[in-house]
Tab-separated table of C-alpha atoms in Angstrom:
chain	number	residue	atom	x	y	z
A	15	MET	CA	137.859	129.679	123.323
A	16	THR	CA	136.483	132.419	121.055
A	17	SER	CA	137.499	130.528	117.909
A	18	ASP	CA	135.923	127.335	119.274
A	19	LEU	CA	132.638	129.160	119.894
A	20	PHE	CA	132.761	130.592	116.368
A	21	THR	CA	133.297	127.071	115.014
A	22	LEU	CA	130.354	125.821	117.070
A	23	VAL	CA	128.045	128.543	115.746
A	24	SER	CA	129.272	128.088	112.164
A	25	ILE	CA	128.688	124.332	112.168
A	26	GLY	CA	125.260	124.808	113.725
A	27	ALA	CA	124.260	127.410	111.104
A	28	ILE	CA	125.475	125.370	108.127
A	29	GLN	CA	123.839	122.200	109.442
A	30	LEU	CA	120.555	124.089	109.950
A	31	MET	CA	120.611	125.171	106.294
A	32	ALA	CA	121.117	121.519	105.321
A	33	VAL	CA	118.212	120.501	107.576
A	34	ILE	CA	115.879	123.115	106.052
A	35	SER	CA	116.592	121.983	102.485
A	36	PRO	CA	113.673	119.762	101.323
A	37	GLY	CA	114.194	116.025	101.277
A	38	PRO	CA	112.719	112.739	102.504
A	39	SER	CA	112.713	113.899	106.140
A	40	PHE	CA	110.553	116.901	105.242
A	41	LEU	CA	108.082	114.855	103.200
A	42	ILE	CA	107.730	112.119	105.804
A	43	THR	CA	107.278	114.587	108.677
A	44	ALA	CA	104.745	116.702	106.789
A	45	ARG	CA	102.723	113.741	105.589
A	46	THR	CA	102.670	112.076	109.000
A	47	ALA	CA	101.406	115.285	110.603
A	48	VAL	CA	98.694	115.911	108.027
A	49	ALA	CA	97.579	112.294	107.549
A	50	GLN	CA	97.785	111.189	111.179
A	51	SER	CA	98.228	113.944	113.766
A	52	ARG	CA	100.487	116.712	114.975
A	53	ALA	CA	101.558	114.482	117.851
A	54	ASP	CA	102.746	111.776	115.441
A	55	GLY	CA	104.540	114.423	113.370
A	56	LEU	CA	106.329	115.612	116.499
A	57	LYS	CA	107.345	112.024	117.274
A	58	VAL	CA	108.864	111.774	113.788
A	59	ALA	CA	110.796	114.994	114.524
A	60	LEU	CA	112.131	113.486	117.753
A	61	GLY	CA	113.154	110.359	115.863
A	62	LEU	CA	115.011	112.491	113.314
A	63	GLY	CA	116.796	114.246	116.167
A	64	ALA	CA	117.817	110.909	117.672
A	65	GLY	CA	119.199	109.789	114.312
A	66	THR	CA	121.172	113.020	114.030
A	67	ALA	CA	122.642	112.426	117.488
A	68	VAL	CA	123.872	109.018	116.322
A	69	TRP	CA	125.379	110.390	113.090
A	70	SER	CA	127.110	113.334	114.783
A	71	ALA	CA	128.521	111.109	117.535
A	72	ALA	CA	129.765	108.652	114.907
A	73	ALA	CA	131.410	111.489	112.957
A	74	LEU	CA	133.188	112.749	116.052
A	75	LEU	CA	134.397	109.201	116.726
A	76	GLY	CA	135.920	108.813	113.251
A	77	LEU	CA	133.132	108.133	110.733
A	78	ASN	CA	135.067	109.707	107.860
A	79	ALA	CA	138.049	107.443	108.477
A	80	VAL	CA	135.782	104.389	108.538
A	81	PHE	CA	134.186	105.320	105.185
A	82	HIS	CA	137.631	105.750	103.616
A	83	ALA	CA	138.880	102.457	105.026
A	84	LEU	CA	135.692	100.532	104.172
A	85	PRO	CA	133.987	102.179	101.169
A	86	VAL	CA	131.729	99.132	100.852
A	87	LEU	CA	130.161	100.133	104.173
A	88	PHE	CA	128.966	103.425	102.712
A	89	MET	CA	127.669	101.591	99.648
A	90	VAL	CA	125.693	99.172	101.833
A	91	MET	CA	124.318	102.037	103.910
A	92	LYS	CA	123.248	103.884	100.765
A	93	ALA	CA	121.516	100.768	99.365
A	94	ALA	CA	119.695	100.170	102.666
A	95	GLY	CA	118.518	103.777	102.713
A	96	ALA	CA	117.288	103.482	99.133
A	97	LEU	CA	115.298	100.326	99.937
A	98	PHE	CA	113.725	102.009	102.972
A	99	LEU	CA	112.645	104.989	100.838
A	100	LEU	CA	111.227	102.624	98.200
A	101	TYR	CA	109.230	100.814	100.891
A	102	ILE	CA	107.721	104.061	102.151
A	103	ALA	CA	106.971	105.180	98.578
A	104	TRP	CA	105.236	101.893	97.804
A	105	MET	CA	103.082	102.066	100.930
A	106	ILE	CA	102.041	105.661	100.174
A	107	LEU	CA	101.170	104.840	96.562
A	108	ARG	CA	99.346	101.681	97.626
A	109	HIS	CA	97.016	103.633	99.912
A	110	ALA	CA	96.757	106.811	97.825
A	111	SER	CA	93.230	106.139	96.581
A	112	GLU	CA	91.876	104.988	99.947
A	113	PRO	CA	89.818	107.467	102.011
A	114	LEU	CA	91.707	108.815	104.992
A	115	ARG	CA	90.469	107.884	108.445
A	116	ILE	CA	91.538	110.580	110.915
A	117	ASP	CA	91.596	108.281	113.886
A	118	GLY	CA	95.310	107.916	114.472
A	119	GLN	CA	95.252	104.323	113.238
A	120	SER	CA	95.299	104.590	109.462
A	121	GLU	CA	98.261	104.315	107.150
A	122	ARG	CA	100.871	103.752	109.855
A	123	LEU	CA	104.063	102.717	108.135
A	124	ALA	CA	105.801	102.306	111.481
A	125	ASN	CA	105.863	103.744	114.959
A	126	PRO	CA	106.340	107.495	114.228
A	127	LEU	CA	109.382	107.798	116.493
A	128	LEU	CA	111.009	104.748	114.900
A	129	LYS	CA	110.039	105.954	111.424
A	130	GLY	CA	111.834	109.248	112.011
A	131	PHE	CA	114.900	107.517	113.435
A	132	LEU	CA	115.176	105.017	110.565
A	133	THR	CA	114.636	107.767	107.999
A	134	GLN	CA	117.560	109.735	109.428
A	135	ILE	CA	119.866	106.758	109.918
A	136	SER	CA	119.292	105.577	106.333
A	137	ASN	CA	119.534	109.033	104.702
A	138	PRO	CA	122.722	109.204	102.591
A	139	LYS	CA	122.538	113.024	102.488
A	140	VAL	CA	122.950	113.061	106.271
A	141	ALA	CA	125.823	110.578	106.094
A	142	VAL	CA	127.609	112.685	103.478
A	143	PHE	CA	127.190	115.846	105.566
A	144	PHE	CA	128.531	114.322	108.774
A	145	GLY	CA	131.218	112.353	106.950
A	146	SER	CA	132.591	115.352	105.037
A	147	ILE	CA	131.446	118.936	105.765
A	148	PHE	CA	130.957	118.351	109.484
A	149	ILE	CA	134.370	116.711	109.853
A	150	ALA	CA	136.107	119.331	107.708
A	151	MET	CA	134.836	122.188	109.892
A	152	LEU	CA	136.077	120.696	113.165
A	153	PRO	CA	139.203	122.232	114.729
A	154	PRO	CA	142.400	120.071	114.763
A	155	GLY	CA	141.931	119.246	118.430
A	156	VAL	CA	138.295	119.120	119.510
A	157	PRO	CA	137.995	120.311	123.137
A	158	PRO	CA	136.175	117.820	125.397
A	159	TRP	CA	133.290	120.238	126.046
A	160	MET	CA	132.674	120.735	122.315
A	161	THR	CA	131.687	117.124	121.594
A	162	PRO	CA	128.450	117.093	123.638
A	163	ALA	CA	127.754	120.719	122.614
A	164	LEU	CA	127.955	119.838	118.904
A	165	ILE	CA	125.766	116.753	119.307
A	166	PHE	CA	123.165	118.813	121.178
A	167	ILE	CA	123.136	121.685	118.663
A	168	VAL	CA	122.772	119.578	115.504
A	169	SER	CA	120.138	117.339	117.133
A	170	PHE	CA	118.223	120.354	118.453
A	171	ASN	CA	118.250	121.946	114.982
A	172	GLU	CA	116.682	118.807	113.569
A	173	VAL	CA	114.008	118.560	116.267
A	174	TRP	CA	112.890	122.206	116.338
A	175	TRP	CA	112.709	122.601	112.554
A	176	TYR	CA	110.740	119.417	111.917
A	177	SER	CA	108.549	120.105	114.953
A	178	ALA	CA	107.650	123.404	113.274
A	179	VAL	CA	106.930	121.510	110.042
A	180	ALA	CA	104.704	119.044	111.924
A	181	LEU	CA	102.790	121.814	113.697
A	182	PHE	CA	102.187	123.687	110.440
A	183	PHE	CA	101.116	120.700	108.354
A	184	GLY	CA	99.019	119.332	111.214
A	185	SER	CA	96.865	122.495	111.321
A	186	ASP	CA	93.179	122.205	110.403
A	187	PRO	CA	93.327	124.279	107.153
A	188	VAL	CA	96.272	122.269	105.809
A	189	ARG	CA	94.621	119.001	106.807
A	190	ALA	CA	91.353	120.049	105.131
A	191	PHE	CA	93.261	120.793	101.912
A	192	TYR	CA	95.021	117.425	102.136
A	193	LEU	CA	91.703	115.601	102.528
A	194	ARG	CA	90.428	117.234	99.339
A	195	ALA	CA	93.573	116.520	97.317
A	196	LYS	CA	94.804	113.341	99.050
A	197	VAL	CA	95.004	111.094	95.982
A	198	TRP	CA	97.216	113.412	93.950
A	199	ILE	CA	99.338	114.613	96.872
A	200	ASP	CA	100.054	111.014	97.880
A	201	ARG	CA	100.832	109.987	94.328
A	202	ILE	CA	103.262	112.874	93.835
A	203	THR	CA	104.889	112.227	97.225
A	204	GLY	CA	105.188	108.497	96.540
A	205	LEU	CA	106.655	109.033	93.068
A	206	PHE	CA	109.185	111.572	94.388
A	207	LEU	CA	110.356	109.253	97.170
A	208	GLY	CA	110.405	106.300	94.793
A	209	ALA	CA	112.502	108.203	92.232
A	210	LEU	CA	114.925	109.258	94.968
A	211	GLY	CA	115.172	105.663	96.200
A	212	LEU	CA	115.867	104.349	92.679
A	213	ARG	CA	118.500	107.038	92.134
A	214	LEU	CA	120.249	106.060	95.363
A	215	LEU	CA	120.154	102.387	94.365
A	216	TRP	CA	121.701	103.260	90.998
A	217	THR	CA	124.532	105.261	92.558
A	218	ALA	CA	125.151	102.423	95.023
A	219	ARG	CA	125.332	99.992	92.081
A	220	GLU	CA	127.892	102.236	90.316
A	221	ALA	CA	130.111	102.035	93.405
A	222	LEU	CA	130.431	98.249	93.082
């Protein structure tokens, strides 16, 4: 029991470090909060948590074995994630020079909850974590109680961290700064996401 609890805490801590590392989830949450509202940023965070619940459940049900048996599945998933990132990048760049209307209706790329969920589901970094590190850290025989506990912990980590990001970037001083520098912030964000999407497409192509 003690070793199982240690494993639970260890996986939760390592996954939290992976969550905190900057990536598309961070950029999308921060931009949604500052460009739309804190509430929409929080919805993105909830969507990310829901996506994490799906990935962790899939890993516990044998995701790693599926990727080894059907490597083309991982390649397809990576390509789909790359295309989704490219779509978001294009929409951000397209509207970069347009004045921001703080009315909750401008620049919606998707329902915030759905946007967060799709971002997480299509994120290859998340798939790699749950398909390798997460699986490797599990004990040989996972106790029945540990499965729901693990799913809750990793999903909660995702939600609380990105909720904090949304609350910070949705604050008035940060929003005021964004309004002054919107064009360049959006262009840099769009180029970063676009470059990441192209890189993922290239690695997916190499796997063919």
